[in-house]
Amino acid sequence: MENSNIKTTGNVFVENPRMTARNVDVYYGDKHAINDVTIDIGEQEVIAFIGPSGCGKSTFLRTLNRMNDTIDICRVEGTIALDGQDIYAPSVDVVPLRARVGMVFQKPNPFPKSIYDNIAYGPRIHGLTKSKSELDDIVESALEKAGLWNEVKDRLDQPGTGLSGGQQQRLCIARAIAVSPEVILMDEPCSALDPIATAKVEELIEELKSQYTIVIVTHSMQQAARVSDRTAYFHLGDLIEVGNTEQIFTNPSHQLTQDYITGRFG
Amino acid sequence: MTLTSLLIILTVISLAFYFIAKRTVLIARSNGQVFHSLPNYYGLWAGSLAFFPAVVVLILWSIIDIQLFQSWVRDFYPPEILAAGGSQAIVALAKVENIVAGIRFGEPEAWVLQAGDAWIGWAATSTMLKSAVVLGLATVCGLIAYRQIDSDFRARNGVEKLISYGLIAASTIAILTTIGIVLSVLFETIRFFQLVPPTDFIFGTEWNPQFEGAERAGSGGGEAKYGMLPMFAGTLLISSIAIIVAVPVGLASAVYLAEYASPKVRSTVKPLLEILAGVPTVVYGFFAALTVAPAIKGLGESLGLTVASESALAAGLVMGVMIIPFVSSLSDDVINAVPQSLRDAAYGLGSTKSETTRQVVLPAALPGIVAAVILAVSRAVGETMIVVMAAGLAANLSFNPLDAVTTVTSQIVTILVGDQEFESAKTLSAFALSTMLIILTLGLNFFALQIVKKYREQYD
């Protein structure tokens, strides 16, 4: 299509991309962590990044909302655009960017505040509401979308850290949803959860798909297969193969992908 | 045998038990016997059992035998001294103790010499008995421990128990010392309150302890006034000024160091800030009295204000600078301990650096920051030198920072410096002031802990 010298196998482009990454390189000091990655992230799709540890999938995820800015020695080259606008352009402010591209982390990290304040944090700092009742509505709808409302509606003033691990992670997802992002980045969101909590979060991802674009990094290939529409396989900083999830898991084109999927390493 | 040589022999015996027990187990192990614990533990068990009971007996004996001699020696006192009691008896005891120590002033009375000789005799017997008992106890206990060694004996558990007893003993010493301090002050305070009614002391607004010297010089006269309020007002005033300086500056520099500074800057600035904590308070005192106070006076007078040449403001400002490192260094450590994941969460939602710091990091670090501030407040309340040098000694009941005031601690110093008779209300008032100061700081700590409990945000 646009770029012919792409070394990634499969189809990296989609019809109506939400985010586009072109020839992205990431360096940590002298270390070359991401090597010339080009990929589209489509509207309302769930795309999973898989690959062995240290392959750069989390690093690449964090470039999508400039979380790597908080690391001094990290340097990003190439272009990443959200709705056609380069997010690394000097004129772009990271504050609204991160409101549009939310993030959920590996370990549930609720603020040491009440459940209500956890959800209300984002809307407050971005000044999204004019009145208390509007804020109440946002909190309620975010918790409802995260499937947590019925479990916590009677104890919104209790600390968020008092919830179970799975509830905490859904609280973090609700917190991200509360600022109405367009894209939600999830960095191994279930790796600290038990199977039942994991199932709940996966169910949630399924429901959120209709409204948000979701990028999920996961170590679990079953999880990638269950929740994602497309899958991207990273290997030592290279994006090896991108394709529909079903095709990647049943009929991978690249030898490395096949080796990883079949459990030869990883 | 002197105490030192006795201790050395005791140590040698204990070490011998340690090595013998360890060696025994090592040899038995090399012969194929299986032991519950490692050889080292058997050694430690035997060594400790030889050492500690003997040391406890040694310490107790050394304390008690002098007490006994002091009561026995009373039999030698002439009846008139016994009848007079009080200071006479103390003088008599001192005379005897001088003889025992080999010091002679002039020609001592015959009974003193006899008493001294008797004391020396008792001491010799006691030392001999003590050596025998202590060394015997060490050997017996060591042997008992040594006999216990076999494959089933759980030496490791025994040593763990001993360690826990040791830790309990250490914390008991700290607690007992505190109780001792409180009690010693409390008894003198009760004596003071027998001379001056507590209500006069606690609610009195005038502080004018009668100086005997002033009375002799004819300028005394009038009634002595022991109202503590002026000093507590002064303490609160100066400490408040210090806190108003130290908390914002200290906290801001802690936030800078922890959140904004590059590691290189941090590693230079933090030690520099901590140097402030190492400056002797006397030096701060000069600085306050010779540099800051005149500057404030000059500035105030150019604005048309009346400023005392020794003002609460000068002392408070310098004291504030002195306690900055307490606030900044401790808060910096606490802020650093807030998990990075919380910052990531805030950044991930689009917070700026200062929003993250104010709304997430500082609330999470609050208990530690409050602890740092409490420590700084205690330093400020207890600080004496700067106040003596820079704020004057005038016990004015005033909340004007430009007046000369005095604090509780600096009054205590003034009262207790030099020769004092312990029977006068003036001297005893120092102890009453100390008691009130202890109550004040305890109250502050309690209050601060309640605040921490209320606003604590528990992470992880």
XYZ file of C-alpha atoms in Angstrom:
726
model
C 0.000 0.000 0.000
C 1.978 3.023 1.236
C 5.308 1.579 2.117
C 6.881 -1.248 0.200
C 10.086 -1.859 2.160
C 8.406 -3.271 5.258
C 10.060 -6.327 6.693
C 6.985 -7.361 8.685
C 5.109 -10.380 7.372
C 1.346 -10.155 6.987
C -0.724 -7.035 6.617
C 0.195 -4.162 8.921
C -2.346 -1.763 7.405
C -6.088 -1.475 7.949
C -8.906 0.363 6.175
C -9.660 3.069 8.720
C -6.765 3.394 11.169
C -7.127 5.155 14.496
C -3.411 5.218 15.189
C -0.603 4.789 12.729
C 3.029 4.060 13.512
C 5.574 4.516 10.743
C 9.210 3.390 10.949
C 9.341 3.731 14.706
C 12.662 3.202 16.474
C 13.042 3.407 20.251
C 16.343 3.684 22.083
C 17.110 3.388 25.790
C 20.423 5.198 25.898
C 22.548 3.118 23.513
C 20.208 0.168 23.518
C 18.090 -0.173 20.422
C 14.808 -1.447 21.884
C 12.421 -1.124 18.927
C 13.615 -1.505 15.381
C 11.730 0.126 12.521
C 8.167 -0.815 13.423
C 5.301 0.121 11.126
C 1.746 -0.798 12.069
C -1.827 0.517 11.955
C -4.241 0.254 14.846
C -7.784 0.136 13.543
C -10.950 1.782 14.724
C -12.769 -0.232 17.389
C -10.563 -3.227 17.188
C -8.706 -5.164 19.814
C -5.130 -5.719 18.796
C -2.877 -7.940 20.866
C 0.906 -7.599 21.049
C 2.560 -10.900 21.845
C 6.132 -12.074 22.006
C 8.785 -13.380 24.367
C 9.978 -11.316 27.351
C 12.128 -8.351 26.416
C 10.862 -8.286 22.828
C 9.802 -4.654 23.083
C 6.039 -5.091 23.044
C 5.517 -3.109 26.265
C 8.007 -0.471 25.160
C 6.152 -0.019 21.893
C 2.827 0.155 23.740
C 4.156 2.933 25.945
C 5.253 4.995 22.945
C 1.588 5.154 21.873
C 0.704 7.591 24.657
C 4.205 8.898 25.264
C 4.530 7.215 28.662
C 8.170 6.745 27.741
C 8.591 10.497 28.198
C 8.877 9.848 31.916
C 12.071 7.871 31.294
C 14.927 10.300 30.691
C 17.170 8.110 28.563
C 14.396 6.982 26.230
C 14.356 8.347 22.677
C 11.704 7.741 20.005
C 12.232 8.170 16.238
C 9.745 7.809 13.400
C 6.159 8.989 13.422
C 3.192 7.883 15.482
C -0.105 9.555 14.656
C -3.496 9.565 16.342
C -6.312 10.367 13.894
C -3.716 11.570 11.433
C -1.987 13.917 13.854
C 1.626 13.260 14.849
C 1.664 12.781 18.624
C 5.403 13.505 18.865
C 5.069 16.870 17.098
C 6.449 19.718 19.227
C 3.046 21.397 19.305
C 1.385 18.386 20.926
C 0.735 18.508 24.658
C 0.949 15.139 26.406
C -1.810 15.969 28.875
C -4.747 15.850 26.399
C -2.970 13.088 24.473
C -2.974 10.822 27.513
C -6.602 11.679 28.112
C -7.342 10.414 24.589
C -5.052 7.394 24.854
C -5.605 5.896 28.299
C -3.529 3.213 29.942
C -4.055 0.238 32.242
C -0.985 -1.258 33.881
C 0.307 -4.705 34.631
C -0.158 -4.460 38.382
C -3.436 -2.942 39.582
C -2.426 0.494 40.835
C -5.442 2.244 42.323
C -4.637 5.504 44.050
C -4.697 5.311 47.840
C -7.983 7.198 47.759
C -11.657 6.238 47.893
C -13.225 4.313 45.020
C -15.142 7.429 44.027
C -12.051 9.634 44.051
C -10.136 7.098 41.990
C -12.661 7.356 39.172
C -13.206 11.087 39.618
C -9.473 11.809 39.467
C -9.227 11.974 35.671
C -12.393 14.018 35.060
C -11.265 16.425 37.779
C -7.775 17.086 36.448
C -9.112 17.530 32.931
C -12.000 19.705 34.095
C -14.561 17.526 32.315
C -17.471 18.297 34.601
C -19.208 21.421 35.763
C -21.154 20.068 38.712
C -21.030 17.403 41.356
C -24.016 15.573 39.866
C -22.321 15.430 36.476
C -19.254 13.941 38.148
C -21.460 11.439 39.970
C -22.904 10.397 36.610
C -19.463 9.916 35.083
C -18.330 7.840 38.054
C -21.415 5.697 37.894
C -21.254 5.124 34.139
C -17.518 4.367 34.215
C -18.021 1.834 37.003
C -20.962 0.357 35.148
C -19.002 0.002 31.925
C -16.259 -1.699 33.925
C -18.862 -4.046 35.418
C -17.964 -2.951 38.907
C -20.942 -0.755 39.814
C -23.031 -3.429 41.486
C -20.115 -4.630 43.542
C -19.044 -1.230 44.861
C -22.022 1.103 44.680
C -22.605 0.889 48.440
C -19.028 1.628 49.376
C -17.835 4.328 47.029
C -16.193 6.108 49.958
C -14.078 3.096 50.902
C -10.435 2.990 49.814
C -9.843 1.551 46.352
C -6.907 -0.387 47.724
C -9.302 -2.431 49.878
C -10.785 -4.199 46.828
C -9.618 -7.599 45.614
C -6.952 -7.762 42.912
C -9.432 -8.360 40.099
C -11.734 -5.610 41.332
C -8.769 -3.260 41.609
C -7.820 -3.915 38.002
C -11.381 -3.278 36.835
C -11.323 -0.130 38.957
C -8.209 0.952 37.055
C -9.985 0.239 33.765
C -12.978 2.272 34.968
C -10.600 5.050 35.954
C -9.183 5.057 32.430
C -12.664 4.986 30.864
C -13.848 7.915 32.982
C -11.902 10.412 30.896
C -13.572 9.058 27.696
C -10.428 7.995 25.849
C -10.460 6.889 22.216
C -7.779 4.266 22.674
C -7.062 2.178 25.775
C -3.610 0.649 26.151
C -3.406 -2.391 28.416
C -0.011 -3.626 29.549
C -0.475 -7.258 30.588
C -3.615 -6.337 32.538
C -4.270 -9.855 33.796
C -0.790 -11.045 34.695
C -1.343 -10.335 38.405
C -4.859 -11.794 38.496
C -6.322 -15.214 39.192
C -8.236 -17.092 36.429
C -11.695 -15.932 37.555
C -10.676 -12.270 37.737
C -8.923 -12.704 34.389
C -12.118 -14.035 32.829
C -14.002 -11.007 34.118
C -11.479 -8.579 32.686
C -11.520 -10.395 29.336
C -15.302 -10.219 29.292
C -14.991 -6.514 29.950
C -12.552 -6.059 27.062
C -15.073 -7.783 24.806
C -17.757 -5.288 25.841
C -15.536 -2.226 25.623
C -14.545 -3.086 22.065
C -17.732 -1.523 20.680
C -16.733 1.911 21.941
C -12.960 1.960 22.212
C -9.885 0.885 20.358
C -7.936 -1.443 22.621
C -4.287 -2.389 22.408
C -3.372 -5.206 24.782
C 0.059 -6.583 25.557
C -0.136 -10.099 26.871
C 2.084 -13.011 27.751
C -0.762 -15.426 27.440
C -1.345 -16.634 23.911
C -4.700 -18.053 24.903
C -5.710 -14.631 26.084
C -4.600 -13.025 22.826
C -6.541 -15.657 20.922
C -9.640 -15.134 23.069
C -9.904 -11.364 23.108
C -8.199 -9.895 20.065
C -9.196 -9.257 16.466
C -5.659 -8.808 15.212
C -2.384 -9.986 16.670
C 1.121 -8.596 16.275
C 4.136 -10.729 17.074
C 7.277 -8.938 18.312
C 10.696 -10.530 18.504
C 13.840 -8.804 19.844
C 12.579 -5.356 18.943
C 11.325 -6.306 15.497
C 7.690 -6.565 14.522
C 7.767 -9.971 12.864
C 4.220 -10.606 11.809
C 0.802 -8.959 11.987
C -2.476 -10.541 10.955
C -5.952 -11.558 11.943
C -5.773 -13.395 15.212
C -7.288 -16.532 13.816
C -4.798 -16.660 10.974
C -1.807 -15.946 13.271
C -2.716 -18.747 15.636
C -3.778 -21.301 13.046
C -1.587 -20.544 10.098
C 1.335 -18.201 10.866
C 3.395 -17.229 7.856
C 6.710 -16.503 9.533
C 8.888 -19.232 10.976
C 9.577 -17.281 14.207
C 5.875 -16.716 14.813
C 5.207 -20.372 14.305
C 7.982 -21.342 16.699
C 6.600 -19.019 19.354
C 2.980 -20.050 18.894
C 3.852 -23.719 19.058
C 5.816 -23.123 22.222
C 9.286 -23.780 20.897
C 10.509 -20.781 22.928
C 9.051 -17.886 24.848
C 40.283 -9.103 91.309
C 39.119 -5.965 89.520
C 35.913 -5.752 87.549
C 37.810 -5.528 84.264
C 39.914 -8.612 84.807
C 36.850 -10.490 86.032
C 35.019 -9.566 82.816
C 37.994 -10.617 80.715
C 38.214 -14.012 82.410
C 34.462 -14.446 82.040
C 34.706 -13.678 78.326
C 37.565 -16.133 77.922
C 35.575 -18.877 79.681
C 32.552 -18.208 77.474
C 34.638 -18.238 74.295
C 36.207 -21.479 75.440
C 32.753 -23.034 75.860
C 31.794 -21.726 72.426
C 34.754 -23.324 70.699
C 34.662 -26.551 72.688
C 30.951 -27.068 72.032
C 31.318 -26.253 68.344
C 34.335 -28.525 68.025
C 32.560 -31.382 69.800
C 29.670 -31.208 67.378
C 32.000 -30.878 64.367
C 33.900 -33.982 65.403
C 30.712 -35.927 66.119
C 29.339 -34.862 62.748
C 32.452 -36.007 60.934
C 31.906 -39.361 62.651
C 28.512 -39.573 61.016
C 26.265 -38.402 63.842
C 23.345 -36.246 62.640
C 22.559 -33.065 64.578
C 19.439 -30.931 64.601
C 21.317 -27.635 64.214
C 24.550 -26.420 62.670
C 27.658 -26.703 64.915
C 27.856 -22.934 65.301
C 24.516 -22.906 67.127
C 25.716 -25.421 69.730
C 28.758 -23.232 70.285
C 26.635 -20.112 70.647
C 24.277 -21.878 73.008
C 27.035 -23.050 75.353
C 28.924 -19.745 75.132
C 25.832 -17.625 75.804
C 24.729 -19.780 78.703
C 28.157 -19.433 80.260
C 28.278 -15.682 79.687
C 24.889 -14.057 80.245
C 23.699 -15.429 83.629
C 27.135 -14.711 85.065
C 27.140 -11.157 83.700
C 23.677 -10.482 85.132
C 24.796 -11.733 88.557
C 27.973 -9.650 88.283
C 26.046 -6.443 87.536
C 23.444 -7.007 90.247
C 26.102 -7.883 92.809
C 28.142 -4.777 92.000
C 25.082 -2.582 92.455
C 23.812 -4.238 95.594
C 27.042 -4.643 97.589
C 27.682 -0.872 97.759
C 24.124 -0.346 98.984
C 24.733 -2.941 101.695
C 28.038 -1.382 102.789
C 26.353 2.007 102.986
C 23.758 0.692 105.403
C 26.240 -1.401 107.426
C 28.600 1.524 107.868
C 25.903 3.419 109.765
C 26.687 1.240 112.778
C 29.969 3.138 113.135
C 28.430 6.622 113.130
C 28.389 8.435 116.468
C 24.864 8.652 117.899
C 24.612 12.465 117.402
C 25.060 12.099 113.632
C 22.499 9.337 113.461
C 20.119 11.501 115.437
C 20.681 14.541 113.218
C 20.281 12.473 110.021
C 19.795 14.329 106.705
C 22.831 16.140 105.402
C 24.952 15.127 108.451
C 24.599 11.461 107.475
C 25.509 12.285 103.879
C 28.657 14.088 105.052
C 29.557 11.149 107.311
C 29.167 8.718 104.444
C 31.335 10.917 102.219
C 34.066 10.956 104.888
C 34.076 7.178 105.080
C 34.094 6.800 101.310
C 37.087 9.143 101.106
C 39.010 6.919 103.479
C 38.079 3.886 101.376
C 39.292 5.687 98.253
C 42.533 6.573 100.063
C 41.919 10.314 100.278
C 42.608 11.979 103.653
C 41.716 15.511 104.601
C 43.596 16.440 107.788
C 43.228 13.977 110.650
C 39.971 12.010 110.406
C 38.015 11.058 113.514
C 38.663 7.629 114.970
C 35.227 6.247 114.064
C 35.758 7.281 110.454
C 38.987 5.342 110.298
C 37.354 2.297 111.846
C 34.453 2.481 109.457
C 36.832 2.883 106.534
C 38.838 -0.154 107.554
C 35.676 -2.195 107.996
C 34.439 -1.101 104.571
C 37.745 -2.066 102.943
C 37.487 -5.464 104.601
C 33.929 -5.996 103.394
C 34.881 -4.881 99.915
C 37.756 -7.372 99.744
C 35.534 -10.241 100.895
C 32.794 -9.200 98.544
C 35.155 -9.055 95.570
C 36.524 -12.485 96.347
C 33.066 -13.975 96.780
C 31.847 -12.205 93.673
C 34.708 -13.550 91.546
C 34.176 -17.043 92.835
C 30.405 -16.982 92.339
C 30.515 -15.392 88.901
C 33.223 -17.611 87.482
C 31.675 -20.668 89.138
C 28.274 -19.812 87.698
C 29.770 -19.343 84.242
C 31.500 -22.723 84.425
C 28.458 -24.555 85.785
C 26.035 -23.036 83.276
C 28.490 -23.652 80.451
C 28.879 -27.271 81.503
C 25.118 -27.753 81.758
C 24.752 -26.387 78.233
C 27.611 -28.557 77.053
C 26.024 -31.665 78.565
C 22.811 -30.904 76.660
C 24.565 -31.368 73.341
C 23.278 -34.399 71.525
C 21.736 -35.043 68.167
C 18.193 -34.215 69.290
C 18.965 -31.021 71.179
C 17.565 -28.030 69.239
C 20.331 -25.489 69.750
C 19.118 -23.273 66.878
C 15.738 -22.737 68.532
C 17.457 -22.056 71.832
C 19.724 -19.421 70.286
C 16.744 -17.807 68.540
C 15.022 -17.571 71.916
C 18.092 -16.000 73.491
C 18.238 -13.438 70.670
C 14.609 -12.512 71.194
C 15.268 -12.086 74.928
C 18.205 -9.845 74.069
C 16.000 -7.688 71.841
C 13.348 -7.467 74.544
C 16.010 -6.406 77.048
C 17.224 -3.669 74.695
C 13.766 -2.193 74.233
C 13.078 -2.478 77.942
C 16.147 -0.365 78.654
C 14.781 2.411 76.409
C 11.365 2.288 78.043
C 12.728 2.112 81.593
C 15.001 5.081 80.924
C 12.037 7.115 79.741
C 10.053 6.145 82.815
C 13.044 6.996 84.985
C 13.367 10.443 83.436
C 9.678 11.168 83.848
C 9.661 9.983 87.457
C 12.773 11.938 88.458
C 11.236 15.108 87.073
C 7.847 14.278 88.521
C 9.016 13.945 92.131
C 10.746 17.318 92.066
C 7.641 18.789 90.460
C 5.505 17.491 93.317
C 7.875 19.140 95.765
C 7.535 22.377 93.805
C 3.763 22.184 93.906
C 3.934 21.876 97.694
C 5.567 25.319 97.719
C 3.617 26.965 94.903
C -0.028 26.075 94.174
C -0.406 24.334 90.765
C -3.122 26.766 89.651
C -0.787 29.741 90.208
C 1.849 27.981 88.178
C -0.303 26.786 85.301
C -2.481 29.843 84.878
C -0.057 32.482 86.121
C 0.779 35.135 83.562
C 3.804 36.524 85.357
C 7.199 34.880 85.697
C 9.485 36.439 88.241
C 11.289 33.832 90.319
C 12.934 35.538 93.233
C 16.678 35.620 92.849
C 18.419 35.286 96.187
C 21.254 37.435 94.926
C 18.873 40.235 94.037
C 17.342 40.037 97.491
C 20.726 40.289 99.192
C 21.605 43.253 97.001
C 18.480 44.961 98.284
C 16.783 45.180 94.929
C 14.739 42.042 95.497
C 11.654 42.362 97.547
C 8.191 41.786 96.311
C 6.666 38.405 95.846
C 8.180 35.726 93.630
C 5.852 34.917 90.729
C 5.845 31.503 89.090
C 3.396 31.741 86.214
C 4.397 29.482 83.334
C 2.275 31.058 80.608
C 4.836 33.633 79.378
C 7.376 30.908 78.666
C 4.921 28.606 76.981
C 3.692 31.497 74.888
C 7.304 32.205 73.944
C 7.953 28.556 73.107
C 4.838 28.363 70.964
C 5.641 31.653 69.245
C 9.218 30.784 68.376
C 8.386 27.188 67.394
C 5.517 28.383 65.200
C 7.794 30.820 63.387
C 10.330 28.022 62.938
C 7.689 25.635 61.591
C 6.280 28.269 59.251
C 9.772 28.617 57.809
C 10.841 24.989 57.840
C 7.786 23.073 56.628
C 7.186 24.854 53.302
C 10.880 25.215 52.506
C 11.758 21.696 53.648
C 8.839 20.082 51.893
C 9.399 21.989 48.677
C 13.062 21.043 48.611
C 12.135 17.421 49.347
C 9.701 17.424 46.426
C 12.336 18.998 44.201
C 14.935 16.428 45.224
C 12.633 13.437 44.927
C 10.568 14.322 41.878
C 12.336 16.925 39.780
C 16.086 16.817 40.357
C 18.292 14.640 38.181
C 20.124 11.924 40.112
C 23.345 13.896 39.787
C 21.886 17.067 41.310
C 20.205 15.005 44.018
C 23.402 13.279 45.055
C 25.063 16.679 45.528
C 22.240 18.723 47.017
C 21.007 16.209 49.583
C 24.301 15.930 51.494
C 24.656 19.723 51.326
C 21.241 20.132 52.938
C 22.163 17.588 55.567
C 25.234 19.639 56.488
C 22.759 22.156 57.910
C 21.741 19.523 60.451
C 25.363 19.116 61.497
C 25.998 22.779 62.349
C 26.209 23.110 66.161
C 23.288 25.064 67.566
C 25.665 27.498 69.245
C 26.815 28.561 65.800
C 23.200 29.105 64.770
C 22.924 31.110 67.969
C 25.745 33.492 66.905
C 24.270 33.780 63.497
C 20.865 34.669 64.915
C 22.194 37.089 67.503
C 24.884 38.810 65.458
C 23.506 38.773 61.924
C 19.794 38.104 61.746
C 18.572 39.987 64.822
C 20.316 43.290 63.926
C 19.142 42.942 60.325
C 15.543 42.493 61.464
C 15.866 45.379 63.877
C 17.260 47.628 61.150
C 14.624 46.613 58.654
C 11.798 46.927 61.183
C 12.901 50.349 62.333
C 13.222 51.625 58.795
C 9.558 50.629 58.453
C 8.751 52.493 61.647
C 8.227 49.439 63.885
C 9.577 48.989 67.370
C 11.797 45.948 67.360
C 13.590 44.543 70.377
C 17.264 43.946 69.699
C 16.692 40.326 70.645
C 13.483 39.288 68.953
C 11.421 36.123 68.716
C 11.435 36.534 64.960
C 15.213 36.288 64.687
C 15.371 33.190 66.872
C 12.402 31.605 65.101
C 13.760 32.230 61.607
C 17.157 30.766 62.400
C 15.589 27.840 64.218
C 13.446 27.273 61.138
C 16.562 27.077 58.995
C 18.097 24.685 61.484
C 15.225 22.193 61.214
C 14.845 22.364 57.418
C 17.048 19.298 56.931
C 14.877 17.243 59.299
C 11.836 17.979 57.186
C 13.514 17.780 53.791
C 15.703 14.749 54.261
C 13.064 12.536 55.879
C 10.301 13.685 53.532
C 12.555 13.032 50.558
C 13.054 9.438 51.693
C 9.329 8.985 52.215
C 8.416 10.483 48.834
C 10.942 8.213 47.164
C 9.290 5.231 48.805
C 5.949 5.939 47.097
C 5.624 3.229 44.429
C 6.401 4.286 40.876
C 3.205 2.530 39.771
C 1.126 5.285 41.399
C 2.988 7.940 39.446
C 2.576 5.919 36.252
C -1.151 5.699 36.892
C -1.413 9.452 37.309
C 0.728 10.213 34.250
C -1.244 7.646 32.273
C -4.407 9.618 32.983
C -2.784 12.788 31.724
C -1.685 14.419 34.980
C 1.123 16.913 34.873
C 4.123 16.467 37.101
C 2.881 18.891 39.730
C -0.644 17.412 39.714
C 0.847 13.978 40.210
C 2.991 15.241 43.063
C 0.255 17.194 44.812
C -2.673 14.836 44.342
C -1.089 11.405 44.361
C 2.459 11.334 45.702
C 2.163 13.717 48.649
C -1.109 12.219 49.986
C 0.454 8.763 49.783
C 3.566 10.010 51.596
C 1.589 11.977 54.185
C 2.158 9.759 57.251
C 5.909 9.914 56.747
C 5.857 13.640 56.102
C 3.885 14.226 59.289
C 6.403 12.100 61.166
C 9.192 14.271 59.767
C 7.361 17.429 60.830
C 6.754 16.035 64.326
C 10.449 15.356 64.672
C 11.206 18.886 63.517
C 8.661 20.356 65.955
C 10.174 18.411 68.846
C 13.570 19.771 67.886
C 12.160 23.293 67.762
C 10.352 23.024 71.098
C 13.389 21.538 72.785
C 15.925 23.897 71.232
C 17.649 26.038 73.845
C 20.851 27.576 72.583
C 19.480 29.722 69.770
C 16.822 31.124 72.077
C 19.235 31.904 74.889
C 21.476 33.750 72.458
C 18.992 35.381 70.125
C 15.608 35.819 71.787
C 16.638 37.136 75.149
C 15.555 35.975 78.583
C 12.726 38.402 79.236
C 9.628 36.464 80.221
C 7.137 38.608 78.344
C 3.674 37.270 77.731
C 3.523 38.396 74.135
C 2.596 37.034 70.749
C 4.313 39.827 68.896
C 7.231 38.275 67.011
C 9.181 41.517 67.271
C 9.292 41.394 71.087
C 11.951 39.730 73.164
C 10.515 36.529 74.615
C 11.894 33.484 76.324
C 11.158 29.789 76.079
C 10.667 27.042 78.606
C 13.993 25.392 77.853
C 16.061 28.553 78.065
C 14.435 29.422 81.427
C 15.277 25.955 82.724
C 18.877 26.533 81.756
C 19.000 29.931 83.415
C 17.510 28.527 86.590
C 19.799 25.530 86.855
C 23.105 27.076 85.776
C 25.454 27.802 88.645
C 25.157 26.856 92.309
C 21.635 26.231 93.420
C 20.054 25.093 96.631
C 17.584 22.354 95.997
C 15.076 23.431 98.580
C 13.972 26.690 96.977
C 10.912 27.090 94.825
C 13.035 28.802 92.209
C 15.189 25.751 91.544
C 12.295 23.345 91.777
C 10.322 25.412 89.277
C 12.734 24.173 86.583
C 11.422 20.652 87.142
C 7.830 21.801 87.034
C 8.585 23.499 83.722
C 10.188 20.297 82.420
C 7.128 18.279 83.380
C 4.883 20.684 81.528
C 7.205 20.577 78.512
C 7.102 16.782 78.479
C 3.303 16.895 78.668
C 3.226 19.438 75.839
C 5.400 17.392 73.486
C 3.541 14.179 74.343
C 0.307 15.998 73.546
C 1.705 17.238 70.239
C 2.814 13.744 69.260
C -0.535 12.274 70.187
C -2.373 14.936 68.233
C -0.176 14.435 65.179
C -0.702 10.680 65.276
C -4.462 11.231 65.257
C -4.092 13.431 62.177
C -2.020 10.788 60.453
C -4.598 8.123 61.256
C -7.383 10.235 59.872
C -5.753 11.245 56.599
C -3.592 8.228 55.996
C -3.833 6.838 52.487
C -2.622 3.282 52.527
C -0.954 2.074 49.398
C -0.269 -1.479 48.202
